[in-house]
Coordinates of C-alpha atoms (C1' of nucleotides) in Angstrom, one line a residue:
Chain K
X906 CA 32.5 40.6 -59.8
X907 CA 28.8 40.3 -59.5
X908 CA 28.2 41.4 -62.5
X909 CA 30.0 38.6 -64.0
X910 CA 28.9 35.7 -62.0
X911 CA 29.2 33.3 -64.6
X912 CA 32.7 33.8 -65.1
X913 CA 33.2 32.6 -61.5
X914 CA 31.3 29.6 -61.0
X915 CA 32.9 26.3 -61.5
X916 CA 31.7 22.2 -61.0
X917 CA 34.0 20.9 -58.1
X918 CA 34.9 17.3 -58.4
X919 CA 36.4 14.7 -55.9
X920 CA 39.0 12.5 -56.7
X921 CA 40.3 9.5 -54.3
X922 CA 43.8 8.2 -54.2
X923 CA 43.2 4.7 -52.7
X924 CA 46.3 2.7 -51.2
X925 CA 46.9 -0.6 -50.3
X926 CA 50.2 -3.2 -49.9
X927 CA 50.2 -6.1 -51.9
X928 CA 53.4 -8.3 -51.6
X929 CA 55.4 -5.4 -50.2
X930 CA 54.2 -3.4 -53.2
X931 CA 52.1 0.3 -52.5
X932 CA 49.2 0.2 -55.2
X933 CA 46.6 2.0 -56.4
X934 CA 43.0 1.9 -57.3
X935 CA 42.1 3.1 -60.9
X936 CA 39.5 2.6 -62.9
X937 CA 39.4 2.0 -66.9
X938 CA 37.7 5.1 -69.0
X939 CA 35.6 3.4 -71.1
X940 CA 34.1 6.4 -73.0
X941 CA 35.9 9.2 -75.3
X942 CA 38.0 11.5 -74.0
X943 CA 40.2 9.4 -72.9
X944 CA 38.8 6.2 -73.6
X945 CA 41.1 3.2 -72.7
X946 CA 43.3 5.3 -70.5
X947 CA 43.3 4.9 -66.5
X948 CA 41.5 7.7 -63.8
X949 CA 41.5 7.7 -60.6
X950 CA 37.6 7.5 -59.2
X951 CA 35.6 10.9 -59.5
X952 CA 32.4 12.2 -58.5
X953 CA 30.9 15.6 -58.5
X954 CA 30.0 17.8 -55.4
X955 CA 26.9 19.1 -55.4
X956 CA 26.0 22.3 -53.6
X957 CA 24.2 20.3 -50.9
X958 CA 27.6 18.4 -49.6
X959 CA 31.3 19.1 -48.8
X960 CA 33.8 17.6 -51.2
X961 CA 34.4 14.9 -48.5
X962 CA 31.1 13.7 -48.0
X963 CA 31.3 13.7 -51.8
X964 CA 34.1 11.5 -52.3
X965 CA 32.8 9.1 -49.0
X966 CA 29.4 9.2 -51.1
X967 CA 30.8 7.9 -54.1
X968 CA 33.4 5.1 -52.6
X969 CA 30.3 3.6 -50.9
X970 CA 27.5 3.7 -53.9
X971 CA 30.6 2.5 -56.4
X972 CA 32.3 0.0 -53.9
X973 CA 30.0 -0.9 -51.4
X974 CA 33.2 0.6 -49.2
X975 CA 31.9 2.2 -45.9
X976 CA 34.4 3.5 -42.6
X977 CA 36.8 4.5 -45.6
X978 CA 39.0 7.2 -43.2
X979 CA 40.3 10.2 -45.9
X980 CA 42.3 13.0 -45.7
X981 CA 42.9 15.8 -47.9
X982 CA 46.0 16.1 -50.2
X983 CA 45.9 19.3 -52.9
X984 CA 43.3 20.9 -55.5
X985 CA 44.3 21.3 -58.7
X986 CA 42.2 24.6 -60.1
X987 CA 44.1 25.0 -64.0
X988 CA 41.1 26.9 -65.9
X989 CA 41.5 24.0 -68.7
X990 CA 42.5 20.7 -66.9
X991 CA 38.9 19.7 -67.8
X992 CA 39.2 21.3 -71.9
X993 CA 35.6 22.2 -72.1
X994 CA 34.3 22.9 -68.9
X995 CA 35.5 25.0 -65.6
X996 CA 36.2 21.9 -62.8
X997 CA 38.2 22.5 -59.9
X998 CA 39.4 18.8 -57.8
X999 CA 40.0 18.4 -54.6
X1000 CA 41.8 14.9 -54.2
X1001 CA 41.9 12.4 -51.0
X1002 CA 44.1 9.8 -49.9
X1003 CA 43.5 6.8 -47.7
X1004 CA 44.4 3.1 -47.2
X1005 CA 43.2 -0.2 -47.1
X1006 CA 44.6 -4.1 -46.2
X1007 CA 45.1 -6.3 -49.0
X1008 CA 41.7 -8.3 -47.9
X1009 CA 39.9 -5.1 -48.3
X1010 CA 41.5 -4.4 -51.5
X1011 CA 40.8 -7.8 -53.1
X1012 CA 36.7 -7.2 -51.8
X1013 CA 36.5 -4.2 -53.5
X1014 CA 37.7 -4.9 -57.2
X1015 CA 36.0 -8.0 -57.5
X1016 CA 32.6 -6.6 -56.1
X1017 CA 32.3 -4.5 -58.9
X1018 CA 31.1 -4.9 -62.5
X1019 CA 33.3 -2.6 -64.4
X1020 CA 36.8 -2.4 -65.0
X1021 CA 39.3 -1.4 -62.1
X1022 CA 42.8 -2.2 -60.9
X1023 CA 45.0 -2.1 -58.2
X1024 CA 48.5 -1.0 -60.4
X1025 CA 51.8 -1.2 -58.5
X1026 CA 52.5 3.0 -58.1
X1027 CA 56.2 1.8 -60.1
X1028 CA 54.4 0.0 -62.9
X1029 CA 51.4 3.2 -63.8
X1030 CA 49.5 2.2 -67.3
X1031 CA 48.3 5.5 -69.1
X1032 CA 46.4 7.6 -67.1
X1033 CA 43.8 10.3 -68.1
X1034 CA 42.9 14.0 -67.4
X1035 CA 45.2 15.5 -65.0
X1036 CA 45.2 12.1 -62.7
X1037 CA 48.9 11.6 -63.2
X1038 CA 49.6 14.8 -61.5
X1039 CA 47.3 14.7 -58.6
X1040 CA 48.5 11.0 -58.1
X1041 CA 51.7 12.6 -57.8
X1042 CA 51.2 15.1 -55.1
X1043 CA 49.1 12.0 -53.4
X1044 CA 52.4 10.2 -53.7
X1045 CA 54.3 12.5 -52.1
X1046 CA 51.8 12.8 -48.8
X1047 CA 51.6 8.6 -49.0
X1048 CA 55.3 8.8 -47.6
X1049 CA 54.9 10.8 -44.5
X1050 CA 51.4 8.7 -43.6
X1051 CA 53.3 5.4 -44.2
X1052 CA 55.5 6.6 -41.0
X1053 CA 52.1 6.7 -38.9
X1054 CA 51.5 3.8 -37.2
X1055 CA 47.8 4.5 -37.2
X1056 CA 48.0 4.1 -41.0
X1057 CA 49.8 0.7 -40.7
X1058 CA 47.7 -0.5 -39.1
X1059 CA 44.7 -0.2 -41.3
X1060 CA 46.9 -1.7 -44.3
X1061 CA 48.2 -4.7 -41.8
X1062 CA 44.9 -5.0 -40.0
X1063 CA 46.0 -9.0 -39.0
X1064 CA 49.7 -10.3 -38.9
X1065 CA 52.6 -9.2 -40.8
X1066 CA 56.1 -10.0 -40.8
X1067 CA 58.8 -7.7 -39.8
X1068 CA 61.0 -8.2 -43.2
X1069 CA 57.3 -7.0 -44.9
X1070 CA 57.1 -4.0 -43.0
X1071 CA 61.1 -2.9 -43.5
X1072 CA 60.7 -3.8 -47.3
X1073 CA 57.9 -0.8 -47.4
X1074 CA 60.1 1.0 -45.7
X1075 CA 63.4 1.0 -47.6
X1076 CA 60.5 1.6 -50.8
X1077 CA 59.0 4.7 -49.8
X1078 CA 62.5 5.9 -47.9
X1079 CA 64.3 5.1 -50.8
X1080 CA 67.3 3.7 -48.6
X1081 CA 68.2 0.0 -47.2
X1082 CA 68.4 -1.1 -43.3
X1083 CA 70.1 -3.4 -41.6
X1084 CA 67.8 -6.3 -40.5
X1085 CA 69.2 -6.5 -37.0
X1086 CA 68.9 -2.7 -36.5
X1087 CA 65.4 -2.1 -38.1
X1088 CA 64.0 -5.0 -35.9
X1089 CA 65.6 -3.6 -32.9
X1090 CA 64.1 -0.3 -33.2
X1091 CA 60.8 -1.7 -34.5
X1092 CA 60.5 -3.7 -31.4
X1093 CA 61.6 -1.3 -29.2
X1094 CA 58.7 1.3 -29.8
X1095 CA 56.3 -0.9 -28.1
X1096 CA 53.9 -1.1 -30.7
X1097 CA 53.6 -4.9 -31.9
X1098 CA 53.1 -8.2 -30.3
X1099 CA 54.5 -11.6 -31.1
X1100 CA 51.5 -13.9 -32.5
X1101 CA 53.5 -17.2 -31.8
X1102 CA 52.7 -17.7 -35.5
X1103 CA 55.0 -18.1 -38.7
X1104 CA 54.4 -16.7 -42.3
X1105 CA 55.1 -20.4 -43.9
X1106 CA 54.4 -19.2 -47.7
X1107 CA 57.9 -17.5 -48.4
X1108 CA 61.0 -19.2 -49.5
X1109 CA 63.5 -19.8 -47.0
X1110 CA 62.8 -19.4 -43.1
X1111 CA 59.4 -18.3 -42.1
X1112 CA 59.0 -15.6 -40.7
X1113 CA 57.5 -14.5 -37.4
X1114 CA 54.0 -13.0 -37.9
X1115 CA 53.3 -9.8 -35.0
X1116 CA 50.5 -7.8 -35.0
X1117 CA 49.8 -4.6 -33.9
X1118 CA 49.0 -3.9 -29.7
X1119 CA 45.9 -1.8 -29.6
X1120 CA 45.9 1.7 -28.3
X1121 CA 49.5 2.0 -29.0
X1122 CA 50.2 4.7 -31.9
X1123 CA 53.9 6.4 -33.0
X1124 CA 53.3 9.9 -35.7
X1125 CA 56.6 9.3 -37.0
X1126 CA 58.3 6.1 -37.1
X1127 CA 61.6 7.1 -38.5
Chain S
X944 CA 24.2 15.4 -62.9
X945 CA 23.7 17.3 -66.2
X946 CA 20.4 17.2 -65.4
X947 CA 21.0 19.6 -62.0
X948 CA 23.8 21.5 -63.2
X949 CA 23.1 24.4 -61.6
X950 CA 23.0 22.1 -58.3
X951 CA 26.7 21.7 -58.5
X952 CA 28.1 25.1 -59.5
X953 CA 29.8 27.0 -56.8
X954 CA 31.6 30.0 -56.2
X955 CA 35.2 29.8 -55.4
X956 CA 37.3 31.8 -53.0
X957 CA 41.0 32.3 -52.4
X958 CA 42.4 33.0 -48.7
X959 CA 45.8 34.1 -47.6
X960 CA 47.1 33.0 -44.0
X961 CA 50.3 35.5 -43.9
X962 CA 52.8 34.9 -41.3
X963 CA 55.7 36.9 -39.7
X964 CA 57.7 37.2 -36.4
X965 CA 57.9 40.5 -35.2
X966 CA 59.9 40.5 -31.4
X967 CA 59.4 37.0 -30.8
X968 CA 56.0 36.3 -31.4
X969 CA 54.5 34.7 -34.2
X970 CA 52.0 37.1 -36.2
X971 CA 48.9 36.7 -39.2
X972 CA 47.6 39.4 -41.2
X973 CA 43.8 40.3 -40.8
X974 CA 41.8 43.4 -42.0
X975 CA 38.8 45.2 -40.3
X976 CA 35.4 44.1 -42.2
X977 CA 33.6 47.5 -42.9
X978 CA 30.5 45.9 -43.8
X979 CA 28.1 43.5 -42.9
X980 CA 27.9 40.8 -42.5
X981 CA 30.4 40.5 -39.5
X982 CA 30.7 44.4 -39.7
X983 CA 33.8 45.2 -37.0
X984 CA 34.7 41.2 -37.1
X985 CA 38.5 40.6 -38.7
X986 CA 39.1 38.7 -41.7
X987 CA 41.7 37.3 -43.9
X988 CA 42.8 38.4 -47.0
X989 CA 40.1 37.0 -49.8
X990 CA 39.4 37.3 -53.5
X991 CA 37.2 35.0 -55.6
X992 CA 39.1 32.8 -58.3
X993 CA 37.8 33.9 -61.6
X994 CA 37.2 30.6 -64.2
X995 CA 40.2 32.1 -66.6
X996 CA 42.7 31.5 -63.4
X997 CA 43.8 29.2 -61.0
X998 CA 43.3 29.7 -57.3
X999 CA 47.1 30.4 -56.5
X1000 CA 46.8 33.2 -59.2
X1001 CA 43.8 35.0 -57.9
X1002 CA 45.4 35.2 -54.4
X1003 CA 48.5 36.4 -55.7
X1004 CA 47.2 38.5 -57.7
X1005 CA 44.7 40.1 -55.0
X1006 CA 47.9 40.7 -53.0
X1007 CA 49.2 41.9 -55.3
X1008 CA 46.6 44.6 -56.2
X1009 CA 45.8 45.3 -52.3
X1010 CA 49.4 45.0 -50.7
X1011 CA 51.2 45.5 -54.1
X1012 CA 53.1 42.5 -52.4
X1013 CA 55.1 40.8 -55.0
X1014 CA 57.1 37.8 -54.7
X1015 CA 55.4 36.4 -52.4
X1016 CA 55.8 32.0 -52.3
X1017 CA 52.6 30.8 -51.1
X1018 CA 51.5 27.4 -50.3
X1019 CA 48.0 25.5 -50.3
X1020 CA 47.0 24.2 -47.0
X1021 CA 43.3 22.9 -47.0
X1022 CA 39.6 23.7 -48.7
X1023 CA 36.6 24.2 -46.5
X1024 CA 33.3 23.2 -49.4
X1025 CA 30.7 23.2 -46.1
X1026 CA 27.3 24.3 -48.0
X1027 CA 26.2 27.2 -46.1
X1028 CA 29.9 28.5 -44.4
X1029 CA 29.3 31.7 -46.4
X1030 CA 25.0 31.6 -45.5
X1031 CA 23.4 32.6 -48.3
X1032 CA 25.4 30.9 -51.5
X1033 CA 27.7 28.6 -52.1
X1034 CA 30.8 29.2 -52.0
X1035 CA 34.2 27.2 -51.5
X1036 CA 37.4 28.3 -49.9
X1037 CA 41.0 27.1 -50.9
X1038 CA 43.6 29.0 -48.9
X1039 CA 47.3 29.4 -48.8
X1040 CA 50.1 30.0 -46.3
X1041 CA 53.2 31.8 -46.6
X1042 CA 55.4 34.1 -44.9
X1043 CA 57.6 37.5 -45.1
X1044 CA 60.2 39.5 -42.8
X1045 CA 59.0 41.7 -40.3
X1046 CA 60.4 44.6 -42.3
X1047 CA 58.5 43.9 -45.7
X1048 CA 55.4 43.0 -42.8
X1049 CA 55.3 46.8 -41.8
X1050 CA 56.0 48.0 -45.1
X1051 CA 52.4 46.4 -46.4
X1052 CA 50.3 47.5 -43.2
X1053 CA 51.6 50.9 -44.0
X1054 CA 51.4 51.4 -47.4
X1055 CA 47.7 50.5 -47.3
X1056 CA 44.3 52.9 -46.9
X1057 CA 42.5 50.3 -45.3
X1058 CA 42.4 49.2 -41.8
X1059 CA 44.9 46.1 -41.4
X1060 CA 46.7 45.3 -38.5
X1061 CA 49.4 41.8 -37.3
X1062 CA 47.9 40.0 -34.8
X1063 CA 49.6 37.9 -32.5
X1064 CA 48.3 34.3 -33.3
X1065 CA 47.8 34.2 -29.0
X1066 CA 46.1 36.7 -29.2
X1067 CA 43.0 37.1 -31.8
X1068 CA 40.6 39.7 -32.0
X1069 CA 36.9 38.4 -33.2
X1070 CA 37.3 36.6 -36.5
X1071 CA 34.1 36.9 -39.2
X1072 CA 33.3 33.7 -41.3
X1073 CA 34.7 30.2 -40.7
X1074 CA 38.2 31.9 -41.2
X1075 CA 39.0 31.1 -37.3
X1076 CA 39.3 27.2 -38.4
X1077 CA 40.8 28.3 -41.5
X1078 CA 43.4 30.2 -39.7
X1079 CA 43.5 26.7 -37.3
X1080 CA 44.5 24.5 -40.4
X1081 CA 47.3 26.8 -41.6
X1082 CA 48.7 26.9 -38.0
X1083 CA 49.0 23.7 -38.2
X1084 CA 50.8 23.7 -41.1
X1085 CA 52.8 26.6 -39.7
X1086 CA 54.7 24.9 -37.0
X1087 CA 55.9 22.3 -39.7
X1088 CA 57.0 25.1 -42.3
X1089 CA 59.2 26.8 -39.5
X1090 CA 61.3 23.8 -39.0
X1091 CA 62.6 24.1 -42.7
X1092 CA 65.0 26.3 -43.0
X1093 CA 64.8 28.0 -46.3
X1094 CA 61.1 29.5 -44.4
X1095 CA 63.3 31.0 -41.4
X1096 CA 65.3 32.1 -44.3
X1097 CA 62.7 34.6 -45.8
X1098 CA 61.5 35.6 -41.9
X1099 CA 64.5 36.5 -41.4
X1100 CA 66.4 37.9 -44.1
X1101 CA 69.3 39.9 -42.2
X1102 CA 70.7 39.7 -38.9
X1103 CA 69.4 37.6 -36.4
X1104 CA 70.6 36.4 -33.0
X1105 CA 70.0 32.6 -31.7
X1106 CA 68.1 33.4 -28.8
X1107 CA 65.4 34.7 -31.0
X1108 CA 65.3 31.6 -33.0
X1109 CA 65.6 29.5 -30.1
X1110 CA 62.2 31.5 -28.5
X1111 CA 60.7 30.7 -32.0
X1112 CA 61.1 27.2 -32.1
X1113 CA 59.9 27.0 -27.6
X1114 CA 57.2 28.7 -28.6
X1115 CA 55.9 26.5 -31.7
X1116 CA 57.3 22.9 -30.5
X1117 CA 56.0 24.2 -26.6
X1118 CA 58.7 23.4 -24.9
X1119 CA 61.8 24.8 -23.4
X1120 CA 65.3 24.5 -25.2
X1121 CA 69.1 24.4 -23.1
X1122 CA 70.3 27.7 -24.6
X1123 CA 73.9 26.2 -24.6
X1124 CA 72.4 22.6 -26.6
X1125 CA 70.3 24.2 -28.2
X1126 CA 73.3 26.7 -29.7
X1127 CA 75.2 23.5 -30.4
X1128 CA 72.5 22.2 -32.3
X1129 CA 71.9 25.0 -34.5
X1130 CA 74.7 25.8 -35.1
X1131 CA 76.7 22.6 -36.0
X1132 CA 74.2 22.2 -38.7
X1133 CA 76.1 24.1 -40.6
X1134 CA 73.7 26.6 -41.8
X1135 CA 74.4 30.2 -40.6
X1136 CA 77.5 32.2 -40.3
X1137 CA 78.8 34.6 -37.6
X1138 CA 78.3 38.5 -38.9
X1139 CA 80.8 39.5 -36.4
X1140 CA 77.7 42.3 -35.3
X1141 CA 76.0 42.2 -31.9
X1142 CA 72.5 43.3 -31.1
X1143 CA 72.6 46.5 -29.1
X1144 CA 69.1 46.7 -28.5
X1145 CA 68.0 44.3 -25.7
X1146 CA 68.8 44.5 -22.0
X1147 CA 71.9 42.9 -21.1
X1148 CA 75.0 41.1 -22.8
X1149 CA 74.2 42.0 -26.3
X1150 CA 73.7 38.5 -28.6
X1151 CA 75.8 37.7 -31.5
X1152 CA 74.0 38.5 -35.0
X1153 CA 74.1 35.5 -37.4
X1154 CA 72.7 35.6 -40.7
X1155 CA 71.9 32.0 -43.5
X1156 CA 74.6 30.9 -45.7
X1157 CA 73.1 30.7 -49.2
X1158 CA 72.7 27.5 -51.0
X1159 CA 72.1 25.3 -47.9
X1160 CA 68.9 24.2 -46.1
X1161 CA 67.4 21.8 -43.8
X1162 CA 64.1 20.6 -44.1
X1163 CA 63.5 19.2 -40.7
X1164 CA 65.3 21.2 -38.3
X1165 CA 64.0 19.7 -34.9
Chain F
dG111 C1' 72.9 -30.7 -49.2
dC112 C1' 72.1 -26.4 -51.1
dA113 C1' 69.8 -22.1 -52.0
dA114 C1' 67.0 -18.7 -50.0
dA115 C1' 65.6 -15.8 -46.5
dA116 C1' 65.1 -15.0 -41.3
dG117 C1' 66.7 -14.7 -36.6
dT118 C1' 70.2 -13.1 -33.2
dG119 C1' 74.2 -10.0 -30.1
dT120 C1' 78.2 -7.0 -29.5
dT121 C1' 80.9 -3.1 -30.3
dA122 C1' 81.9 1.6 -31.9
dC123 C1' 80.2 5.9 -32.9
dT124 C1' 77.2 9.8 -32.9
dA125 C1' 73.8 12.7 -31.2
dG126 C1' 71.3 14.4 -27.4
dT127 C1' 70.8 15.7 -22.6
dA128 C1' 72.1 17.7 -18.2
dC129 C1' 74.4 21.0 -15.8
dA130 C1' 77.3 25.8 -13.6
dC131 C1' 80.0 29.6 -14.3
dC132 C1' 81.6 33.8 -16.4
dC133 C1' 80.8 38.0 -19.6
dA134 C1' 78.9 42.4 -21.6
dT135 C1' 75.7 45.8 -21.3
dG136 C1' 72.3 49.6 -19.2
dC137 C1' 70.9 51.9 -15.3
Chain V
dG679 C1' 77.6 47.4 -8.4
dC680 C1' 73.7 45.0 -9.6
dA681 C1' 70.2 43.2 -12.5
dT682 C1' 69.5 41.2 -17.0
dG683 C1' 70.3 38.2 -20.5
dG684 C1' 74.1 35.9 -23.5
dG685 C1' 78.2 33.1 -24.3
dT686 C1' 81.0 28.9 -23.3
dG687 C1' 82.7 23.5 -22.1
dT688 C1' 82.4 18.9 -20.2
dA689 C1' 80.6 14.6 -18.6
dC690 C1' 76.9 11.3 -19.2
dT691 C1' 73.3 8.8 -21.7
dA692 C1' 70.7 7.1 -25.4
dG693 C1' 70.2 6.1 -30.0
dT694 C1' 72.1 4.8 -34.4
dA695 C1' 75.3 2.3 -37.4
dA696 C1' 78.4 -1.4 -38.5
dC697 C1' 79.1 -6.0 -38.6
dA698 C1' 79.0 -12.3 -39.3
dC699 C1' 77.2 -16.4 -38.2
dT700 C1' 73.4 -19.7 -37.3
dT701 C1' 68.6 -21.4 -38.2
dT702 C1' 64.6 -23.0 -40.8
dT703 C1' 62.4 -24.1 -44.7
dG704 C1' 61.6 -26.1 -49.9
dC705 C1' 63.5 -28.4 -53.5

DNA sequence: GCAAAAGTGTTACTAGTACACCCATGC
DNA sequence: GCATGGGTGTACTAGTAACACTTTTGC
């Protein structure tokens, strides 16, 4: 091997899967390429790792120069090491997931001066590189965090109304509940509190707004 | 960056967290280190990931050429990118979990000229490296794997007896089963069939030998 | 007053838990 | 015959699933 060392040395790159809930739909943050390859297609945001820093301080790096976006909590999902994912050059990525509220979604694209979206994870627009497929594998890890209530409550950091909540739920579980039943059990775990308030913006009856108690947290919720 | 390059090229290394059950207790593969550094420490299996392949190839491949292990279904579990885990240069670590039988277990500790040995995960010797927290992420991801059932499947390929299973899953959910719910249980899920065979070996009333139907599985199991 | 969506309570069923005795083997 | 560990059934409890009508709002 040593005698070869240039046939084993690679760029890493980090890549983030950002999540939020908009409306009771799970998006995504992407960013428009604006140069060649790729040009006018969608990525997720990249950075390199230097030698100096771990691929999460990396990634945490870059979400803060880019997006001003600090206390960002990320977790790990899946490399993605294919010799030519990159065409010219050896990179290896190491992708991240992690959430933020609507509010904090909404701060973040229109902070910035270049192009980037939040796209409904149903409704993808072209997407470059390899991005689709790591979005995939972040998809399939988004599930099981959306069943944490730690997670819910950083996308649902103020009120939320229980027919929001089972809406994601019948999304990502890919099945329907009965109203009566999924409030039962959702109020039976202890978590949330009644604010007294009322979600007046919907058609029909409002709905009552909880919140979340703090110190409470549930790993899997169903 | 382009500037730096030679700030952000790294070395890349594959590790294999191999799992088995042998008499109860849950088991990973480690080999003596005959040099230094950590001369006399254990390690894990390891082999750098050439640029021409992916990481899962250059693990599977190294098993193959050390253990002439083939077949083998391995899965990622986590990266460790810390700058100076390896001291001198960098170098990145993406490693994999899987699991055999404990047949095809002894087979590869024997077939081998260099010191290997299963070590009781309770029971460590001195591991070299970071590979004790490497080890610590893919036990993690251990006790999840062993609640699907097409991973008991490959542990335990012929006969087995429910008590066995049942001391598996006490011993990775820590706590204690009802042998006559937790035979209920198992068995009304419909995945494993009487072999009309009993196990003549322990002390006793000798246990009933069940082996997997094919072409069922369970992902969660508990 | 009508359409739209939310809130509410009861019953039946299913799954999980607790529990005690007998059985087959080796020594 | 006794120590060791395995096999079996039943009653109780908790959780899940099915189900229909009333309430509040905007237009």
């Amino acid at each position: 091997m040593k005698n070869h060392t240039k046939d084993y040395l690679r760029l890493i790159e980090s890549i983030a899967c950002l999540y939020t809930i908009d409306q009771g739909c799970i998006k995504v943050l992407l960013l428009k390429q604006e140069e060649e390859p790729y040009k006018g297609y969608w990525v997720l945001p990249t950075t390199y790792v230097s030698i100096h820093e771990t691929c999460m301080e990396a990634i945490t790096r870059e979400l803060e120069e880019k997006f001003h976006f600090t206390d960002l909590e990320l977790e790990e999902v899946s490399t993605c090491s294919t010799p030519d994912r990159m065409l010219d050059v050896p990179v290896m990525a190491v992708s991240y997931l992690g959430f933020m509220s609507d509010l904090e979604a909404l701060k973040l694209t229109t902070e910035v001066s270049f192009e980037t979206k939040w796209f409904d994870i149903h409704e993808l627009p072209k997407i470059g590189y390899d991005h689709q497929e790591i979005l995939q594998n972040a998809m399939e890890k988004l599930k099981d965090k959306l069943l944490d209530s730690e997670v819910l409550k950083k996308i649902f950091p103020s009120d939320f109304t229980l027919p929001e909540i089972q809406k994601i739920y019948e999304s990502i579980l890919g099945r329907k509940f009965d109203r009566r039943n999924f409030r039962k059990k959702f109020i039976s775990l202890g978590l949330i509190e009644d604010t007294n308030d009322y979600d007046m913006n919907g058609v029909g009856r409002p709905a009552k707004l909880y919140r979340f108690k703090e110190h409470v947290s549930v790993k899997k919720l169903f």
